[in-house]
Amino acid sequence: MVVRLFVSTILALSFAVAGCSESATEVTHKSEALASPFDTGVLNVATRNGSTTYYLDRHENPVGPEFTLVSEYAQARGWQVEWTMLESTSAVLDALEAGTTHLAAAGLTHLPERNERYTRGPAHTEITEQLVCHRDDRPLPRKPADIPGWEITVTADASYVATLEKLAVQHPGIEFREDRERTTEILLSEVAEKDLSCTVADSNIVQVMRRHFPHLEVAMNLTQGRNLGWYLPAEAGELASDAREWMNSREGDEAMGLMENRYYAYIGEFDFVDLRALNRRIENRLPSYIDLFREAEITTGMPADLLAALAYQESHWDPQARSPTGVRGIMMLTGRTAESLGVSNRLDPAQAIDGGARYLADRHRRLPETIPEPDRTFLALASYNIGRGHLLDARQLARDLGKNPDSWQDMEQVLPLKADKRYYPSTRYGYARGYEPVHYVQRIRNYRDVIRRAFRSLPEE
């Protein structure tokens, strides 16, 4: 059921974006000659819906790696962006062929054959192409010579087609089917459901999807490192040069760093058993408490899915959880914290969730409003874990070291120094296991990515 819900969510997001989406045929009916963004101040961008490209968050705001980079580029040039949401890689390439878009930002692999047909833009992400199957089908093919006999389905016109064609020349018997209807994300979900045997996907897509579908297993890497990046229509050299110049500038480097940190860097190697347990508890435990998290969001402004991820990190949604150190309940509050919040019974889920949400909101409120999101929320979570005093110590230490105390990326490096005897003696609150909040926030971010689909799928009572 959990897998089905997630697939439904992906499809629902696709239809939600479909209000601004077009088929490849419809795209070709646009004006044949797009005016240059240098003249109009409007950049037309073709993309597709996906976790590594462009999607809508829980507030229906557009996000995603490609969205973030394009938006930063356009902002640097003072341009507006007009997005065209297409159904597939094939449709995006058709738009490039027709010259109906200035730029394609859709997780496209830079390939020699594509470079001959289109103008190559800047690269932004390095990936490998991976053969992915269901872990229950072990023994899986571990080298190309083992692939013959395995059924493989891939997205039509993707770079995977050329990869498999080359492998088939070297290893006769390799066969595959191209699918023109389903995206790589959907194909991966169907492998997880055992509706398909295997598919091929970029490593960044696999990295994201495996958090939701722990039964997916990488059988092998099919390629060495390859670059994902932008493409432009043929004869679009001026815009391509400008885009490459921006991507290679300090602004572009910073934008890529922020994109990497926001969407990929925090994703660790989730243990299969841990992920399987999380998905099981989303189905069996979360429905009992989801409305309490939603009510806490209304009361405090802290997102319900964030509170649920925090509670999972603390107790695995066990309202009777207790630790040897005296923290208790679904939010694992200390007795002192509970008393300060007016929580009389930490083992009562309603009281505990409300109290924990108010405590996190207080940690968030006490941080300067000038700290941008999501960094302010990550710092608030660290404060929830390690204590406000130690966080303030680490922020001052960041200043002393020439780091940015408002940047979570910098604070990830500084917080562990609270356990380093070269640094902590000079801080007000002294030693702390500063590496813990770094892992704490990382895991909550991971859990939240998996949990958030339940808040779209499970109705409010």
Coordinates of C-alpha atoms in Angstrom, one line a residue:
M1 CA 0.0 0.0 0.0
V2 CA 2.8 2.4 0.8
V3 CA 4.4 1.9 -2.6
R4 CA 1.1 2.4 -4.3
L5 CA 0.5 5.6 -2.4
F6 CA 3.8 7.0 -3.5
V7 CA 3.3 6.1 -7.1
S8 CA -0.1 7.8 -6.9
T9 CA 1.6 10.9 -5.4
I10 CA 4.1 11.0 -8.3
L11 CA 1.2 10.8 -10.8
A12 CA -0.8 13.4 -8.8
L13 CA 2.2 15.8 -8.9
S14 CA 2.5 15.3 -12.6
F15 CA -1.1 16.1 -13.2
A16 CA -0.8 19.1 -10.8
V17 CA 1.9 20.5 -13.0
A18 CA 0.0 19.5 -16.1
G19 CA -1.9 22.8 -16.0
C20 CA 1.2 24.3 -17.5
S21 CA 2.4 21.1 -19.3
E22 CA 2.2 20.4 -23.0
S23 CA 2.8 17.5 -25.3
A24 CA 5.6 17.7 -27.8
T25 CA 3.0 18.2 -30.6
E26 CA 1.5 21.2 -28.8
V27 CA 4.9 22.7 -28.3
T28 CA 5.6 22.7 -32.0
H29 CA 2.5 25.0 -32.6
K30 CA 4.2 27.8 -30.7
S31 CA 5.8 30.6 -32.5
E32 CA 8.7 29.2 -34.6
A33 CA 11.1 32.0 -33.7
L34 CA 11.6 32.7 -30.0
A35 CA 12.9 36.2 -29.3
S36 CA 16.2 36.2 -27.4
P37 CA 16.1 36.6 -23.7
F38 CA 18.8 39.3 -24.1
D39 CA 16.1 41.3 -25.9
T40 CA 12.9 40.4 -24.0
G41 CA 14.1 39.6 -20.5
V42 CA 12.2 36.3 -20.6
L43 CA 13.9 32.9 -20.7
N44 CA 11.8 30.0 -21.9
V45 CA 12.8 26.7 -20.3
A46 CA 11.7 23.2 -21.1
T47 CA 11.8 20.6 -18.3
R48 CA 10.0 17.5 -17.0
N49 CA 8.5 16.7 -13.6
G50 CA 10.8 14.7 -11.4
S51 CA 12.6 14.6 -8.1
T52 CA 15.9 15.6 -9.7
T53 CA 14.5 18.2 -12.0
Y54 CA 11.3 20.2 -11.1
Y55 CA 8.4 19.4 -8.8
L56 CA 6.0 21.1 -6.4
D57 CA 6.6 21.1 -2.7
R58 CA 3.9 20.7 0.0
H59 CA 3.0 24.3 -0.4
E60 CA 2.7 23.9 -4.2
N61 CA 5.8 26.0 -4.8
P62 CA 8.2 24.8 -7.5
V63 CA 11.5 23.3 -6.3
G64 CA 14.1 20.9 -7.6
P65 CA 17.7 20.9 -8.7
E66 CA 17.1 22.1 -12.2
F67 CA 14.5 24.7 -11.1
T68 CA 16.9 26.1 -8.5
L69 CA 19.9 26.4 -10.9
V70 CA 17.8 28.0 -13.7
S71 CA 16.2 30.4 -11.3
E72 CA 19.6 31.5 -10.0
Y73 CA 20.9 32.0 -13.5
A74 CA 17.9 34.0 -14.6
Q75 CA 18.0 36.1 -11.5
A76 CA 21.7 36.9 -12.1
R77 CA 20.7 38.1 -15.6
G78 CA 17.6 40.0 -14.5
W79 CA 15.3 37.7 -16.5
Q80 CA 12.0 36.1 -15.8
V81 CA 11.5 32.4 -16.5
E82 CA 8.7 30.8 -18.4
W83 CA 8.6 27.1 -17.7
T84 CA 7.2 24.5 -20.1
M85 CA 6.5 21.2 -18.4
L86 CA 6.8 18.3 -20.8
E87 CA 5.9 14.7 -20.2
S88 CA 9.2 13.0 -21.0
T89 CA 12.8 13.3 -22.1
S90 CA 11.6 12.6 -25.7
A91 CA 9.3 15.6 -25.6
V92 CA 12.0 17.9 -24.2
L93 CA 14.4 16.8 -27.0
D94 CA 11.6 17.4 -29.5
A95 CA 11.2 21.0 -28.2
L96 CA 14.9 21.6 -28.7
E97 CA 14.7 20.2 -32.2
A98 CA 11.8 22.5 -33.0
G99 CA 13.5 25.5 -31.5
T100 CA 10.5 26.3 -29.3
T101 CA 12.5 26.7 -26.1
H102 CA 15.6 28.7 -25.3
L103 CA 16.9 26.1 -22.8
A104 CA 16.3 22.4 -21.8
A105 CA 17.0 21.8 -18.1
A106 CA 15.7 18.3 -17.6
G107 CA 18.5 16.2 -16.2
L108 CA 19.9 15.5 -19.7
T109 CA 23.1 13.6 -20.0
H110 CA 25.8 15.3 -22.2
L111 CA 26.4 12.8 -25.0
P112 CA 28.4 13.1 -28.3
E113 CA 25.3 12.3 -30.4
R114 CA 23.3 15.0 -28.6
N115 CA 26.1 17.5 -29.0
E116 CA 25.9 17.0 -32.8
R117 CA 22.2 17.9 -32.8
Y118 CA 21.9 20.6 -30.1
T119 CA 24.1 23.2 -28.6
R120 CA 25.7 21.9 -25.4
G121 CA 25.2 24.1 -22.4
P122 CA 27.0 24.0 -19.0
A123 CA 27.2 20.8 -17.0
H124 CA 26.2 20.8 -13.3
T125 CA 26.1 17.2 -11.9
E126 CA 28.2 14.1 -12.4
I127 CA 26.3 10.8 -12.4
T128 CA 26.8 7.2 -13.4
E129 CA 24.1 5.1 -15.2
Q130 CA 23.0 2.1 -13.1
L131 CA 21.2 -1.1 -13.7
V132 CA 18.6 -1.4 -10.9
C133 CA 16.6 -4.5 -10.0
H134 CA 14.6 -5.8 -7.1
R135 CA 16.8 -7.1 -4.2
D136 CA 14.6 -10.2 -3.8
D137 CA 15.6 -11.4 -7.3
R138 CA 19.2 -12.1 -6.2
P139 CA 21.5 -13.3 -7.5
L140 CA 21.4 -10.2 -9.7
P141 CA 23.6 -9.6 -12.8
R142 CA 26.8 -8.1 -11.5
K143 CA 28.7 -7.7 -14.8
P144 CA 27.5 -7.0 -18.4
A145 CA 28.1 -10.6 -19.4
D146 CA 25.4 -11.6 -16.9
I147 CA 22.7 -9.3 -18.4
P148 CA 21.4 -11.5 -21.2
G149 CA 18.1 -13.1 -20.2
W150 CA 17.1 -10.2 -17.9
E151 CA 14.1 -8.1 -18.9
I152 CA 15.0 -4.4 -18.9
T153 CA 12.7 -1.5 -19.6
V154 CA 14.0 2.0 -20.0
T155 CA 12.6 5.5 -20.8
A156 CA 12.5 6.1 -24.5
D157 CA 15.1 8.3 -26.0
A158 CA 17.0 8.5 -22.7
S159 CA 20.8 8.2 -22.7
Y160 CA 20.3 4.7 -21.4
V161 CA 19.3 3.5 -24.8
A162 CA 22.7 4.3 -26.3
T163 CA 24.4 2.7 -23.3
L164 CA 22.5 -0.6 -23.7
E165 CA 22.9 -0.6 -27.5
K166 CA 26.7 -0.4 -27.1
L167 CA 26.7 -3.1 -24.4
A168 CA 24.6 -5.3 -26.7
V169 CA 27.2 -5.2 -29.4
Q170 CA 29.8 -6.4 -26.9
H171 CA 27.5 -8.9 -25.2
P172 CA 25.0 -10.5 -27.7
G173 CA 21.8 -11.4 -26.0
I174 CA 21.2 -8.1 -24.1
E175 CA 17.7 -7.0 -24.9
F176 CA 15.6 -4.1 -23.6
R177 CA 12.4 -2.3 -24.2
E178 CA 11.8 1.4 -24.6
D179 CA 8.8 2.9 -22.8
R180 CA 7.4 6.1 -24.2
E181 CA 4.8 6.6 -21.5
R182 CA 6.5 6.3 -18.2
T183 CA 9.3 8.3 -16.6
T184 CA 12.4 6.8 -15.1
E185 CA 11.0 7.5 -11.6
I186 CA 7.8 5.5 -12.4
L187 CA 9.8 2.7 -13.9
L188 CA 11.9 2.5 -10.7
S189 CA 8.7 2.3 -8.6
E190 CA 7.4 -0.5 -10.8
V191 CA 10.6 -2.4 -10.3
A192 CA 10.1 -2.0 -6.6
E193 CA 6.6 -3.4 -7.0
K194 CA 7.9 -6.3 -9.0
D195 CA 5.9 -5.2 -12.0
L196 CA 9.1 -4.9 -13.9
S197 CA 12.4 -6.8 -13.6
C198 CA 15.0 -4.1 -14.1
T199 CA 15.5 -0.6 -15.4
V200 CA 18.4 1.8 -15.9
A201 CA 18.6 5.2 -14.1
D202 CA 21.0 7.9 -13.3
S203 CA 22.7 7.5 -9.9
N204 CA 21.2 10.7 -8.5
I205 CA 17.7 9.5 -9.3
V206 CA 18.4 6.1 -7.8
Q207 CA 19.9 7.9 -4.7
V208 CA 16.6 9.7 -4.2
M209 CA 14.2 6.9 -5.0
R210 CA 15.9 4.2 -2.8
R211 CA 14.8 6.2 0.3
H212 CA 11.2 5.5 -0.7
F213 CA 11.7 2.0 -2.1
P214 CA 14.4 0.2 -0.1
H215 CA 13.9 -3.0 -2.2
L216 CA 15.6 -1.4 -5.1
E217 CA 19.1 -2.6 -5.5
V218 CA 21.9 -1.4 -7.8
A219 CA 23.1 -4.4 -9.7
M220 CA 26.0 -2.6 -11.4
N221 CA 27.2 0.6 -12.8
L222 CA 26.9 0.6 -16.6
T223 CA 29.0 3.7 -17.3
Q224 CA 31.8 5.8 -15.8
G225 CA 31.1 9.3 -14.6
R226 CA 29.0 11.4 -17.0
N227 CA 27.8 15.0 -16.8
L228 CA 24.2 16.2 -16.6
G229 CA 23.6 19.6 -17.9
W230 CA 21.7 22.0 -20.1
Y231 CA 21.1 21.9 -23.8
L232 CA 20.0 24.6 -26.2
P233 CA 18.7 24.5 -29.8
A234 CA 21.2 24.4 -32.6
E235 CA 22.6 27.8 -33.5
A236 CA 22.1 29.1 -29.9
G237 CA 25.8 29.7 -29.3
E238 CA 25.5 33.1 -27.7
L239 CA 23.1 32.0 -25.0
A240 CA 25.0 28.8 -24.4
S241 CA 28.3 30.7 -23.9
D242 CA 26.5 33.1 -21.5
A243 CA 25.1 30.2 -19.5
R244 CA 28.5 28.5 -19.3
E245 CA 30.1 31.7 -18.3
W246 CA 27.6 32.1 -15.4
M247 CA 27.9 28.4 -14.3
N248 CA 31.7 28.7 -14.2
S249 CA 31.6 32.0 -12.2
R250 CA 31.7 32.4 -8.5
E251 CA 27.9 32.9 -8.5
G252 CA 27.4 29.7 -10.5
D253 CA 29.8 27.7 -8.2
E254 CA 27.8 29.0 -5.1
A255 CA 24.5 28.1 -6.8
M256 CA 25.7 24.6 -7.6
G257 CA 27.0 24.2 -4.0
L258 CA 23.6 25.2 -2.6
M259 CA 21.8 23.0 -5.0
E260 CA 24.0 20.0 -4.1
N261 CA 23.6 20.7 -0.3
R262 CA 19.8 21.1 -0.5
Y263 CA 18.9 18.2 -2.7
Y264 CA 21.7 15.6 -2.5
A265 CA 24.5 16.1 0.0
Y266 CA 22.4 15.2 3.1
I267 CA 21.3 11.8 1.7
G268 CA 23.3 9.1 3.4
E269 CA 23.4 5.5 2.7
F270 CA 20.2 4.4 4.4
D271 CA 20.2 0.9 5.9
F272 CA 17.8 -1.4 4.1
V273 CA 16.3 -2.6 7.4
D274 CA 15.9 0.9 8.6
L275 CA 14.1 2.0 5.4
R276 CA 11.8 -1.0 5.4
A277 CA 10.9 -0.3 9.0
L278 CA 10.1 3.3 8.3
N279 CA 7.9 2.5 5.3
R280 CA 6.1 -0.1 7.5
R281 CA 5.6 2.4 10.3
I282 CA 4.3 5.0 7.9
E283 CA 1.5 2.6 7.1
N284 CA 0.9 1.1 10.5
R285 CA 1.8 3.9 13.1
L286 CA 1.7 7.3 11.4
P287 CA -2.1 7.3 10.7
S288 CA -2.7 7.3 14.5
Y289 CA -0.8 10.5 15.0
I290 CA -0.9 12.4 11.6
D291 CA -3.7 14.6 12.7
L292 CA -1.9 15.6 15.8
F293 CA 1.1 16.7 13.7
R294 CA -1.2 18.7 11.5
E295 CA -2.8 20.4 14.5
A296 CA 0.6 21.2 15.8
E297 CA 1.5 22.9 12.5
I298 CA -1.6 25.1 12.8
T299 CA -0.6 26.0 16.4
T300 CA 3.1 26.6 15.9
G301 CA 3.7 27.1 12.2
M302 CA 6.2 24.2 12.2
P303 CA 5.5 22.0 9.1
A304 CA 3.6 18.8 10.0
D305 CA 5.9 16.5 8.0
L306 CA 8.9 18.0 9.6
L307 CA 7.5 17.4 13.1
A308 CA 6.6 13.8 12.1
A309 CA 10.2 13.3 10.9
L310 CA 11.5 14.7 14.1
A311 CA 9.3 12.4 16.1
Y312 CA 10.4 9.4 14.1
Q313 CA 14.0 10.3 14.7
E314 CA 13.3 10.6 18.4
S315 CA 11.1 7.6 19.1
H316 CA 10.1 5.8 15.9
W317 CA 6.5 7.1 16.8
D318 CA 6.4 5.1 20.0
P319 CA 4.4 7.1 22.5
Q320 CA 5.8 4.9 25.4
A321 CA 9.4 5.3 24.4
R322 CA 11.8 5.8 27.3
S323 CA 15.6 6.2 27.4
P324 CA 18.0 5.5 30.2
T325 CA 18.7 9.2 30.5
G326 CA 15.2 10.1 31.4
V327 CA 13.7 11.4 28.2
R328 CA 10.3 10.0 27.3
G329 CA 7.4 9.9 24.9
I330 CA 6.9 10.2 21.2
M331 CA 9.0 13.5 21.1
M332 CA 11.4 12.3 23.8
L333 CA 11.1 15.3 26.0
T334 CA 13.2 15.7 29.2
G335 CA 11.2 16.2 32.4
R336 CA 12.5 19.7 32.8
T337 CA 11.6 20.7 29.2
A338 CA 8.1 19.1 29.6
E339 CA 7.5 21.0 32.8
S340 CA 8.6 24.3 31.1
L341 CA 6.1 23.6 28.3
G342 CA 3.2 22.7 30.6
V343 CA 3.3 19.1 29.5
S344 CA 2.0 17.1 32.4
N345 CA 2.2 13.6 30.8
R346 CA 5.0 13.0 28.3
L347 CA 3.6 9.6 27.4
D348 CA 0.4 11.3 26.1
P349 CA 0.9 11.7 22.4
A350 CA -1.3 14.7 22.1
Q351 CA 0.5 16.6 24.9
A352 CA 4.0 15.4 23.7
I353 CA 3.5 16.4 20.1
D354 CA 2.1 19.8 21.0
G355 CA 4.9 20.4 23.5
G356 CA 7.6 19.2 21.1
A357 CA 6.3 21.4 18.3
R358 CA 6.2 24.4 20.6
Y359 CA 9.7 23.7 21.8
L360 CA 11.0 23.5 18.2
A361 CA 9.1 26.6 17.3
D362 CA 10.8 28.4 20.2
R363 CA 14.2 27.2 19.0
H364 CA 13.3 28.6 15.6
R365 CA 12.0 31.9 16.9
R366 CA 15.1 32.6 18.9
L367 CA 17.3 32.5 15.8
P368 CA 17.8 35.7 13.9
E369 CA 15.1 36.3 11.3
T370 CA 17.8 37.2 8.8
I371 CA 18.9 33.5 8.5
P372 CA 17.5 32.2 5.3
E373 CA 15.4 29.0 5.0
P374 CA 16.0 26.1 5.1
D375 CA 19.1 26.9 7.1
R376 CA 17.2 28.5 9.9
T377 CA 15.1 25.3 10.3
F378 CA 18.2 23.1 10.3
L379 CA 19.8 25.2 13.0
A380 CA 16.6 25.0 15.0
L381 CA 16.7 21.2 14.8
A382 CA 20.3 21.2 15.9
S383 CA 19.3 23.4 18.9
Y384 CA 16.5 20.9 19.7
N385 CA 19.2 18.2 19.8
I386 CA 22.3 19.7 21.3
G387 CA 20.8 22.7 23.2
R388 CA 20.7 26.4 22.5
G389 CA 23.8 27.2 24.4
H390 CA 26.0 24.8 22.5
L391 CA 24.5 26.0 19.2
L392 CA 25.3 29.6 20.2
D393 CA 28.9 28.5 21.0
A394 CA 29.2 26.9 17.6
R395 CA 27.9 30.0 15.9
Q396 CA 30.5 32.2 17.6
L397 CA 33.1 29.6 16.8
A398 CA 32.1 29.8 13.1
R399 CA 32.6 33.6 13.2
D400 CA 36.0 33.2 14.8
L401 CA 37.0 30.8 12.0
G402 CA 35.7 33.0 9.2
K403 CA 32.7 30.7 8.5
N404 CA 29.1 31.8 8.1
P405 CA 27.1 31.0 11.2
D406 CA 23.9 31.4 9.2
S407 CA 24.8 28.7 6.7
W408 CA 24.0 25.1 7.6
Q409 CA 26.6 24.0 5.2
D410 CA 29.3 25.8 7.2
M411 CA 27.8 24.8 10.5
E412 CA 28.0 21.2 9.6
Q413 CA 31.8 21.7 9.6
V414 CA 31.9 23.8 12.8
L415 CA 29.5 21.9 15.1
P416 CA 31.8 18.8 15.4
L417 CA 34.6 21.1 16.7
K418 CA 32.6 21.3 20.0
A419 CA 34.1 17.8 20.7
D420 CA 37.6 18.9 19.7
K421 CA 39.9 19.8 22.6
R422 CA 41.6 22.4 20.5
Y423 CA 38.4 24.4 20.3
Y424 CA 35.8 23.6 23.0
P425 CA 37.8 24.9 26.0
S426 CA 37.4 28.4 24.6
T427 CA 33.6 28.2 24.3
R428 CA 31.2 29.3 27.1
Y429 CA 29.4 25.9 27.4
G430 CA 32.4 23.7 26.8
Y431 CA 32.5 20.2 25.4
A432 CA 29.5 18.7 23.5
R433 CA 29.2 15.8 21.0
G434 CA 28.9 18.3 18.2
Y435 CA 28.9 15.6 15.5
E436 CA 25.6 14.4 16.8
P437 CA 23.4 17.3 15.6
V438 CA 24.9 17.0 12.2
H439 CA 23.8 13.4 11.8
Y440 CA 20.6 14.2 13.6
V441 CA 19.6 16.9 11.1
Q442 CA 20.7 14.7 8.2
R443 CA 18.5 11.8 9.3
I444 CA 15.5 14.0 9.9
R445 CA 15.9 15.4 6.4
N446 CA 16.0 11.9 5.0
Y447 CA 13.0 10.8 7.0
R448 CA 11.1 13.9 6.0
D449 CA 11.6 13.2 2.3
V450 CA 10.1 9.7 2.8
I451 CA 7.4 10.7 5.2
R452 CA 6.0 13.8 3.3
R453 CA 4.1 11.7 0.8
A454 CA 1.9 10.4 3.6
F455 CA 0.8 13.9 4.3
R456 CA -0.4 14.2 0.7
S457 CA -2.0 10.7 0.6
L458 CA -3.7 10.3 4.0
P459 CA -6.8 12.5 4.3
E460 CA -7.5 14.7 7.2
E461 CA -10.2 13.5 9.6

